[in-house]
Amino acid sequence: MRIQYYLILFIILVGCNAKKNGGKNDVDNEKYKGPIIDMYIHAENENELPPERMAMCIPLSTIVPYHDPSEEFSNAWNKALTNPDCENPIWSPVSYEEYLERVKTQLDKNNVVAAASGTLETLIQYDSIFDDKIIPSLKFRIGRDSLSVNLLESILSDNKIKLLGEVSNQYNGIAPNDSRMYPYYELAEKLDVAVSIHLGSGAPGSAYLFSPDYLAALSNPLLLEDVLKKYPRLRISVNHYGEPFIDEMITMLYHYPQLYINIAGIQWCYPKEYFYEYHLKKLVDAGFGKRILYGSDTFIWPELIEESISIINNAEFLTYEQKADIFYNNAVRYLRLENK
Ligand SMILES: [Zn+2]
């Protein structure tokens, strides 16, 4: 898979404009209209689409507002996805063609280039379909992806993949500082491949659905400390910013200046007012607006791309420049696109 030189050139050219506009315009709440780098969408393969349309109501945290455990949680979950209790649910596509078309529409309409996380097979397919609109990111989970370090090295090198993520070991109850991950961190550091790791919430009731080994306790960003000390040259970002452990994340950002965080869909997981006040505003007020990456965590509902953008754009406390940083400038710096 080739590196997208033209994409990078385009990003740099348009990005300079985005930065200039941001610098001279201090009007709060002005909507950001420049190019966007979405640092986390899922590259779905055909088998991952449910055969029937499924509805997504946001925020996700209230999709099953309460639950009586006399009933299986999976029943309540399926009910919420098939009989949505919200005014404007997003319905999943029923064919792969429809899914791809809707993803393409969202990327084009919103001026988005997206880091797409998937298997090698899906990434090769995505590269042929979406071309420069996609930055390939190889997903990885111990136990699910039986890739030895040597095999991973040849996959990343042969296909010129510069992103490893999402690393989703939390779904298998494996902590970020589990020693089984160390050889992979070492490899990423050696190859200068940037790692994105899931720390934070999965779907509500994950442990009762598809991930019986999921451990919420492993969301704690302090668990990354061993890794950052052992691999100080590792480029790593935390998908979902270890929420809701915001104070722990702030101390990690403070002590480890190379660490980035990715909003990665949490903007549509909680009611907006809570997300703004206790997550995003707090992280920005603490001084870390230059290390927040934007990500939509879009999967079978492609319109989460525009929903996610609009939630960040509607944050009244963010200046235009802060939005430009989150949507674009921080990712350019993190991905080292400026130097290409
Ligand atoms: Zn995740």
Short mmCIF file of C-alpha atoms and ligand atoms in Angstrom, two decimals:
data_model
loop_
_atom_site.label_atom_id
_atom_site.label_comp_id
_atom_site.label_asym_id
_atom_site.label_seq_id
_atom_site.Cartn_x
_atom_site.Cartn_y
_atom_site.Cartn_z
CA MET A 1 0.00 0.00 0.00
CA ARG A 2 1.53 3.24 -1.04
CA ILE A 3 1.96 6.35 1.07
CA GLN A 4 -0.42 9.06 -0.12
CA TYR A 5 2.07 11.68 -1.21
CA TYR A 6 -0.49 13.73 -3.07
CA LEU A 7 -2.81 13.65 -0.11
CA ILE A 8 -0.05 14.87 2.16
CA LEU A 9 0.83 17.69 -0.21
CA PHE A 10 -2.83 18.67 -0.40
CA ILE A 11 -3.13 18.57 3.37
CA ILE A 12 -0.10 20.79 3.84
CA LEU A 13 -1.28 23.35 1.28
CA VAL A 14 -4.83 23.57 2.56
CA GLY A 15 -3.68 23.25 6.13
CA CYS A 16 -1.57 26.39 5.92
CA ASN A 17 -4.74 28.26 5.01
CA ALA A 18 -6.63 26.71 7.88
CA LYS A 19 -3.96 27.86 10.28
CA LYS A 20 -3.87 31.39 8.91
CA ASN A 21 -7.61 31.79 9.09
CA GLY A 22 -7.60 30.42 12.61
CA GLY A 23 -4.90 32.84 13.70
CA LYS A 24 -6.64 35.99 12.64
CA ASN A 25 -10.13 35.10 13.67
CA ASP A 26 -10.88 35.02 17.37
CA VAL A 27 -14.66 34.99 17.16
CA ASP A 28 -15.91 32.30 19.49
CA ASN A 29 -18.28 29.67 18.20
CA GLU A 30 -17.55 30.33 14.54
CA LYS A 31 -17.95 27.03 12.74
CA TYR A 32 -14.75 25.47 11.44
CA LYS A 33 -15.03 24.88 7.71
CA GLY A 34 -11.52 23.77 6.75
CA PRO A 35 -10.14 20.31 6.04
CA ILE A 36 -10.60 17.69 8.72
CA ILE A 37 -8.48 14.71 9.67
CA ASP A 38 -10.69 12.15 11.39
CA MET A 39 -8.18 10.06 13.31
CA TYR A 40 -10.54 7.15 13.91
CA ILE A 41 -13.12 5.50 11.74
CA HIS A 42 -13.63 1.77 11.40
CA ALA A 43 -12.91 0.15 8.06
CA GLU A 44 -15.77 -2.34 8.10
CA ASN A 45 -15.71 -5.44 5.96
CA GLU A 46 -18.80 -6.92 4.37
CA ASN A 47 -19.34 -9.49 7.15
CA GLU A 48 -19.54 -6.81 9.84
CA LEU A 49 -22.77 -5.30 8.52
CA PRO A 50 -25.92 -6.62 10.22
CA PRO A 51 -28.39 -8.05 7.69
CA GLU A 52 -31.21 -5.81 8.96
CA ARG A 53 -31.15 -2.08 9.45
CA MET A 54 -30.11 -1.12 12.96
CA ALA A 55 -30.78 2.27 14.52
CA MET A 56 -28.35 4.47 16.38
CA CYS A 57 -29.77 7.02 18.80
CA ILE A 58 -27.30 9.45 20.29
CA PRO A 59 -26.15 9.88 22.97
CA LEU A 60 -25.23 6.24 23.32
CA SER A 61 -25.11 6.36 27.13
CA THR A 62 -28.92 6.62 27.29
CA ILE A 63 -29.80 4.20 24.50
CA VAL A 64 -30.81 1.73 27.22
CA PRO A 65 -31.68 4.26 29.96
CA TYR A 66 -32.25 1.61 32.64
CA HIS A 67 -32.31 -2.15 32.76
CA ASP A 68 -34.06 -4.79 34.85
CA PRO A 69 -31.60 -7.70 35.10
CA SER A 70 -34.41 -10.26 35.07
CA GLU A 71 -34.15 -9.82 31.32
CA GLU A 72 -31.01 -10.60 29.28
CA PHE A 73 -29.22 -7.33 28.56
CA SER A 74 -28.73 -8.40 24.93
CA ASN A 75 -32.54 -8.37 24.49
CA ALA A 76 -32.78 -4.81 25.78
CA TRP A 77 -29.86 -3.81 23.56
CA ASN A 78 -31.37 -5.37 20.44
CA LYS A 79 -34.70 -3.75 21.22
CA ALA A 80 -33.01 -0.35 21.41
CA LEU A 81 -31.35 -0.91 18.02
CA THR A 82 -34.45 -2.17 16.25
CA ASN A 83 -37.16 -0.01 17.88
CA PRO A 84 -35.33 3.24 18.51
CA ASP A 85 -36.69 5.63 21.09
CA CYS A 86 -35.43 8.88 19.56
CA GLU A 87 -36.63 11.32 16.95
CA ASN A 88 -33.93 11.01 14.33
CA PRO A 89 -32.10 7.70 14.53
CA ILE A 90 -29.37 6.90 12.01
CA TRP A 91 -30.17 3.62 10.27
CA SER A 92 -27.37 1.27 9.25
CA PRO A 93 -27.02 0.29 5.59
CA VAL A 94 -28.19 -3.15 4.49
CA SER A 95 -25.79 -3.67 1.63
CA TYR A 96 -22.05 -3.17 1.50
CA GLU A 97 -22.45 -0.97 -1.57
CA GLU A 98 -24.80 1.31 0.34
CA TYR A 99 -22.40 1.43 3.26
CA LEU A 100 -19.41 2.36 1.05
CA GLU A 101 -21.43 4.97 -0.82
CA ARG A 102 -22.59 6.61 2.42
CA VAL A 103 -19.04 6.65 3.81
CA LYS A 104 -17.79 8.25 0.59
CA THR A 105 -20.56 10.87 0.69
CA GLN A 106 -19.67 11.75 4.28
CA LEU A 107 -15.95 12.06 3.57
CA ASP A 108 -16.49 14.22 0.49
CA LYS A 109 -19.25 16.42 1.90
CA ASN A 110 -17.35 17.19 5.10
CA ASN A 111 -13.87 17.55 3.57
CA VAL A 112 -12.56 14.67 5.68
CA VAL A 113 -9.51 12.47 5.33
CA ALA A 114 -9.86 9.58 7.76
CA ALA A 115 -7.52 7.18 9.50
CA ALA A 116 -9.40 3.95 8.89
CA SER A 117 -8.81 1.11 11.32
CA GLY A 118 -9.19 -2.40 9.96
CA THR A 119 -7.62 -5.69 8.98
CA LEU A 120 -4.97 -5.72 6.26
CA GLU A 121 -7.44 -7.23 3.81
CA THR A 122 -10.02 -4.48 4.42
CA LEU A 123 -7.38 -1.75 4.31
CA ILE A 124 -6.20 -2.91 0.89
CA GLN A 125 -9.80 -2.85 -0.30
CA TYR A 126 -10.36 0.61 1.22
CA ASP A 127 -7.22 1.90 -0.44
CA SER A 128 -8.57 0.90 -3.84
CA ILE A 129 -12.01 2.42 -3.13
CA PHE A 130 -11.24 5.60 -1.20
CA ASP A 131 -7.70 6.28 -2.40
CA ASP A 132 -6.34 9.48 -0.83
CA LYS A 133 -9.30 9.99 1.49
CA ILE A 134 -8.07 7.20 3.77
CA ILE A 135 -4.96 6.75 5.90
CA PRO A 136 -4.60 3.02 6.67
CA SER A 137 -4.39 1.97 10.31
CA LEU A 138 -3.93 -1.70 11.18
CA LYS A 139 -6.16 -2.81 14.03
CA PHE A 140 -4.69 -5.08 16.67
CA ARG A 141 -5.85 -7.09 19.66
CA ILE A 142 -4.00 -9.79 21.55
CA GLY A 143 -6.05 -12.96 21.36
CA ARG A 144 -8.05 -11.89 18.30
CA ASP A 145 -5.22 -11.09 15.91
CA SER A 146 -2.61 -13.81 16.21
CA LEU A 147 0.20 -11.75 14.74
CA SER A 148 3.72 -12.47 15.91
CA VAL A 149 6.05 -9.48 16.18
CA ASN A 150 7.91 -10.63 13.06
CA LEU A 151 4.73 -11.02 11.06
CA LEU A 152 3.46 -7.63 12.21
CA GLU A 153 6.76 -6.06 11.21
CA SER A 154 6.55 -7.43 7.69
CA ILE A 155 2.88 -6.46 7.32
CA LEU A 156 3.54 -2.88 8.41
CA SER A 157 6.73 -2.54 6.36
CA ASP A 158 5.56 -4.30 3.18
CA ASN A 159 2.38 -2.23 3.06
CA LYS A 160 3.91 1.04 4.26
CA ILE A 161 1.37 1.30 7.07
CA LYS A 162 2.36 3.99 9.57
CA LEU A 163 -0.49 3.62 12.08
CA LEU A 164 -1.10 0.69 14.42
CA GLY A 165 -4.55 0.93 15.93
CA GLU A 166 -6.87 0.75 17.35
CA VAL A 167 -5.10 -1.49 19.86
CA SER A 168 -8.21 -2.77 21.62
CA ASN A 169 -6.86 -5.15 24.24
CA GLN A 170 -9.20 -3.72 26.86
CA TYR A 171 -12.00 -5.71 25.22
CA ASN A 172 -10.06 -8.84 26.18
CA GLY A 173 -9.32 -7.64 29.71
CA ILE A 174 -5.67 -6.90 28.88
CA ALA A 175 -4.09 -3.77 30.38
CA PRO A 176 -1.93 -1.34 28.38
CA ASN A 177 1.04 -2.25 30.57
CA ASP A 178 0.63 -6.01 30.10
CA SER A 179 4.10 -7.34 29.29
CA ARG A 180 2.72 -9.25 26.30
CA MET A 181 2.38 -5.88 24.54
CA TYR A 182 5.96 -4.74 25.15
CA PRO A 183 7.52 -6.37 22.06
CA TYR A 184 4.83 -4.70 19.93
CA TYR A 185 5.45 -1.27 21.46
CA GLU A 186 9.15 -1.81 20.87
CA LEU A 187 8.46 -2.63 17.24
CA ALA A 188 6.27 0.45 16.78
CA GLU A 189 8.98 2.60 18.32
CA LYS A 190 11.60 1.05 16.02
CA LEU A 191 9.49 1.45 12.85
CA ASP A 192 8.22 4.90 13.89
CA VAL A 193 4.67 3.66 13.59
CA ALA A 194 2.17 5.66 15.65
CA VAL A 195 0.03 3.60 18.03
CA SER A 196 -3.55 4.40 19.03
CA ILE A 197 -4.87 2.50 22.03
CA HIS A 198 -8.40 2.14 23.34
CA LEU A 199 -8.77 3.35 26.92
CA GLY A 200 -12.27 4.29 27.94
CA SER A 201 -15.81 3.19 27.35
CA GLY A 202 -17.00 0.61 24.88
CA ALA A 203 -20.69 0.05 24.24
CA PRO A 204 -22.91 0.18 27.33
CA GLY A 205 -23.11 -3.33 28.77
CA SER A 206 -20.14 -4.51 26.68
CA ALA A 207 -19.37 -7.31 29.12
CA TYR A 208 -22.88 -8.71 28.56
CA LEU A 209 -22.78 -8.39 24.79
CA PHE A 210 -19.80 -9.23 22.60
CA SER A 211 -16.92 -8.75 25.08
CA PRO A 212 -17.33 -10.83 28.24
CA ASP A 213 -13.73 -10.04 29.25
CA TYR A 214 -14.09 -6.24 28.94
CA LEU A 215 -12.84 -4.46 32.05
CA ALA A 216 -13.90 -0.86 32.68
CA ALA A 217 -11.16 -0.57 35.31
CA LEU A 218 -8.55 -0.79 32.53
CA SER A 219 -9.70 2.58 31.17
CA ASN A 220 -7.46 4.28 33.72
CA PRO A 221 -4.77 6.28 31.84
CA LEU A 222 -2.30 5.81 34.71
CA LEU A 223 -1.85 2.27 33.41
CA LEU A 224 0.06 3.75 30.48
CA GLU A 225 2.79 5.19 32.67
CA ASP A 226 5.03 2.09 32.58
CA VAL A 227 4.79 2.05 28.79
CA LEU A 228 5.68 5.72 28.33
CA LYS A 229 8.68 5.38 30.61
CA LYS A 230 9.93 2.23 28.95
CA TYR A 231 9.39 3.50 25.39
CA PRO A 232 9.96 7.26 25.53
CA ARG A 233 10.22 7.58 21.74
CA LEU A 234 6.93 5.80 21.10
CA ARG A 235 4.29 7.94 19.38
CA ILE A 236 1.03 7.03 21.06
CA SER A 237 -2.46 8.47 21.31
CA VAL A 238 -5.27 7.39 23.60
CA ASN A 239 -8.57 6.75 21.84
CA HIS A 240 -11.49 7.92 24.03
CA TYR A 241 -8.92 9.71 26.27
CA GLY A 242 -9.39 7.21 29.08
CA GLU A 243 -12.76 8.74 29.88
CA PRO A 244 -14.22 9.29 32.36
CA PHE A 245 -10.86 9.36 34.17
CA ILE A 246 -10.26 12.95 33.12
CA ASP A 247 -8.06 13.98 36.05
CA GLU A 248 -5.87 10.93 35.56
CA MET A 249 -5.59 11.79 31.87
CA ILE A 250 -4.66 15.36 32.70
CA THR A 251 -1.80 14.25 34.93
CA MET A 252 -0.57 11.93 32.18
CA LEU A 253 -0.71 14.73 29.58
CA TYR A 254 1.14 16.97 32.01
CA HIS A 255 3.90 14.51 32.79
CA TYR A 256 4.29 12.97 29.33
CA PRO A 257 4.37 15.81 26.81
CA GLN A 258 4.55 13.44 23.83
CA LEU A 259 1.17 11.89 24.67
CA TYR A 260 -1.87 12.73 22.51
CA ILE A 261 -5.53 11.93 23.08
CA ASN A 262 -8.27 11.24 20.55
CA ILE A 263 -11.87 12.23 21.24
CA ALA A 264 -12.76 9.11 19.23
CA GLY A 265 -16.54 9.21 19.34
CA ILE A 266 -17.06 10.14 22.97
CA GLN A 267 -18.75 13.31 21.69
CA TRP A 268 -21.79 11.19 20.81
CA CYS A 269 -21.57 8.78 23.75
CA TYR A 270 -22.71 11.19 26.45
CA PRO A 271 -25.21 14.06 26.57
CA LYS A 272 -23.49 17.04 24.95
CA GLU A 273 -23.64 19.33 27.99
CA TYR A 274 -21.83 16.75 30.12
CA PHE A 275 -19.23 16.03 27.43
CA TYR A 276 -18.56 19.74 26.94
CA GLU A 277 -18.38 20.78 30.58
CA TYR A 278 -16.65 17.85 32.27
CA HIS A 279 -14.52 16.41 29.45
CA LEU A 280 -13.65 18.68 26.54
CA LYS A 281 -13.68 22.04 28.33
CA LYS A 282 -11.73 20.60 31.23
CA LEU A 283 -9.02 19.18 28.95
CA VAL A 284 -8.76 22.44 27.01
CA ASP A 285 -8.83 24.60 30.17
CA ALA A 286 -6.03 22.46 31.60
CA GLY A 287 -3.93 23.59 28.64
CA PHE A 288 -3.94 20.54 26.40
CA GLY A 289 -5.80 21.84 23.34
CA LYS A 290 -2.70 21.20 21.21
CA ARG A 291 -2.79 17.49 21.95
CA ILE A 292 -6.42 16.65 21.28
CA LEU A 293 -7.02 14.71 18.07
CA TYR A 294 -10.41 14.58 16.47
CA GLY A 295 -12.00 11.18 15.82
CA SER A 296 -15.57 10.13 15.11
CA ASP A 297 -15.34 6.36 15.80
CA THR A 298 -17.72 5.90 12.88
CA PHE A 299 -18.61 2.32 12.12
CA ILE A 300 -21.83 0.94 10.60
CA TRP A 301 -23.53 4.34 10.81
CA PRO A 302 -21.58 6.59 8.39
CA GLU A 303 -23.51 9.75 9.31
CA LEU A 304 -21.80 9.70 12.70
CA ILE A 305 -19.10 11.57 10.77
CA GLU A 306 -21.24 14.71 10.35
CA GLU A 307 -22.85 14.33 13.78
CA SER A 308 -19.43 14.19 15.41
CA ILE A 309 -18.16 17.23 13.54
CA SER A 310 -21.21 19.24 14.45
CA ILE A 311 -20.88 18.47 18.19
CA ILE A 312 -17.31 19.80 18.28
CA ASN A 313 -18.22 22.76 16.08
CA ASN A 314 -21.09 23.70 18.41
CA ALA A 315 -18.87 23.87 21.51
CA GLU A 316 -19.29 27.54 22.37
CA PHE A 317 -16.22 27.72 24.57
CA LEU A 318 -13.85 26.78 21.73
CA THR A 319 -12.29 29.51 19.59
CA TYR A 320 -11.96 29.01 15.85
CA GLU A 321 -8.25 28.33 16.30
CA GLN A 322 -8.89 25.70 18.96
CA LYS A 323 -11.34 23.98 16.62
CA ALA A 324 -8.79 24.12 13.78
CA ASP A 325 -6.23 22.51 16.10
CA ILE A 326 -8.59 19.72 17.13
CA PHE A 327 -9.98 19.05 13.65
CA TYR A 328 -6.73 19.34 11.76
CA ASN A 329 -3.53 21.00 12.96
CA ASN A 330 -2.85 18.62 15.85
CA ALA A 331 -3.20 15.57 13.60
CA VAL A 332 -0.82 17.06 11.00
CA ARG A 333 1.77 17.54 13.73
CA TYR A 334 1.15 14.14 15.35
CA LEU A 335 1.36 12.33 12.01
CA ARG A 336 4.43 14.40 11.01
CA LEU A 337 2.79 15.34 7.73
CA GLU A 338 4.45 18.77 7.82
CA ASN A 339 7.85 17.25 7.15
CA LYS A 340 6.88 15.04 4.24
ZN ZN B 1 -12.04 2.20 21.00
#
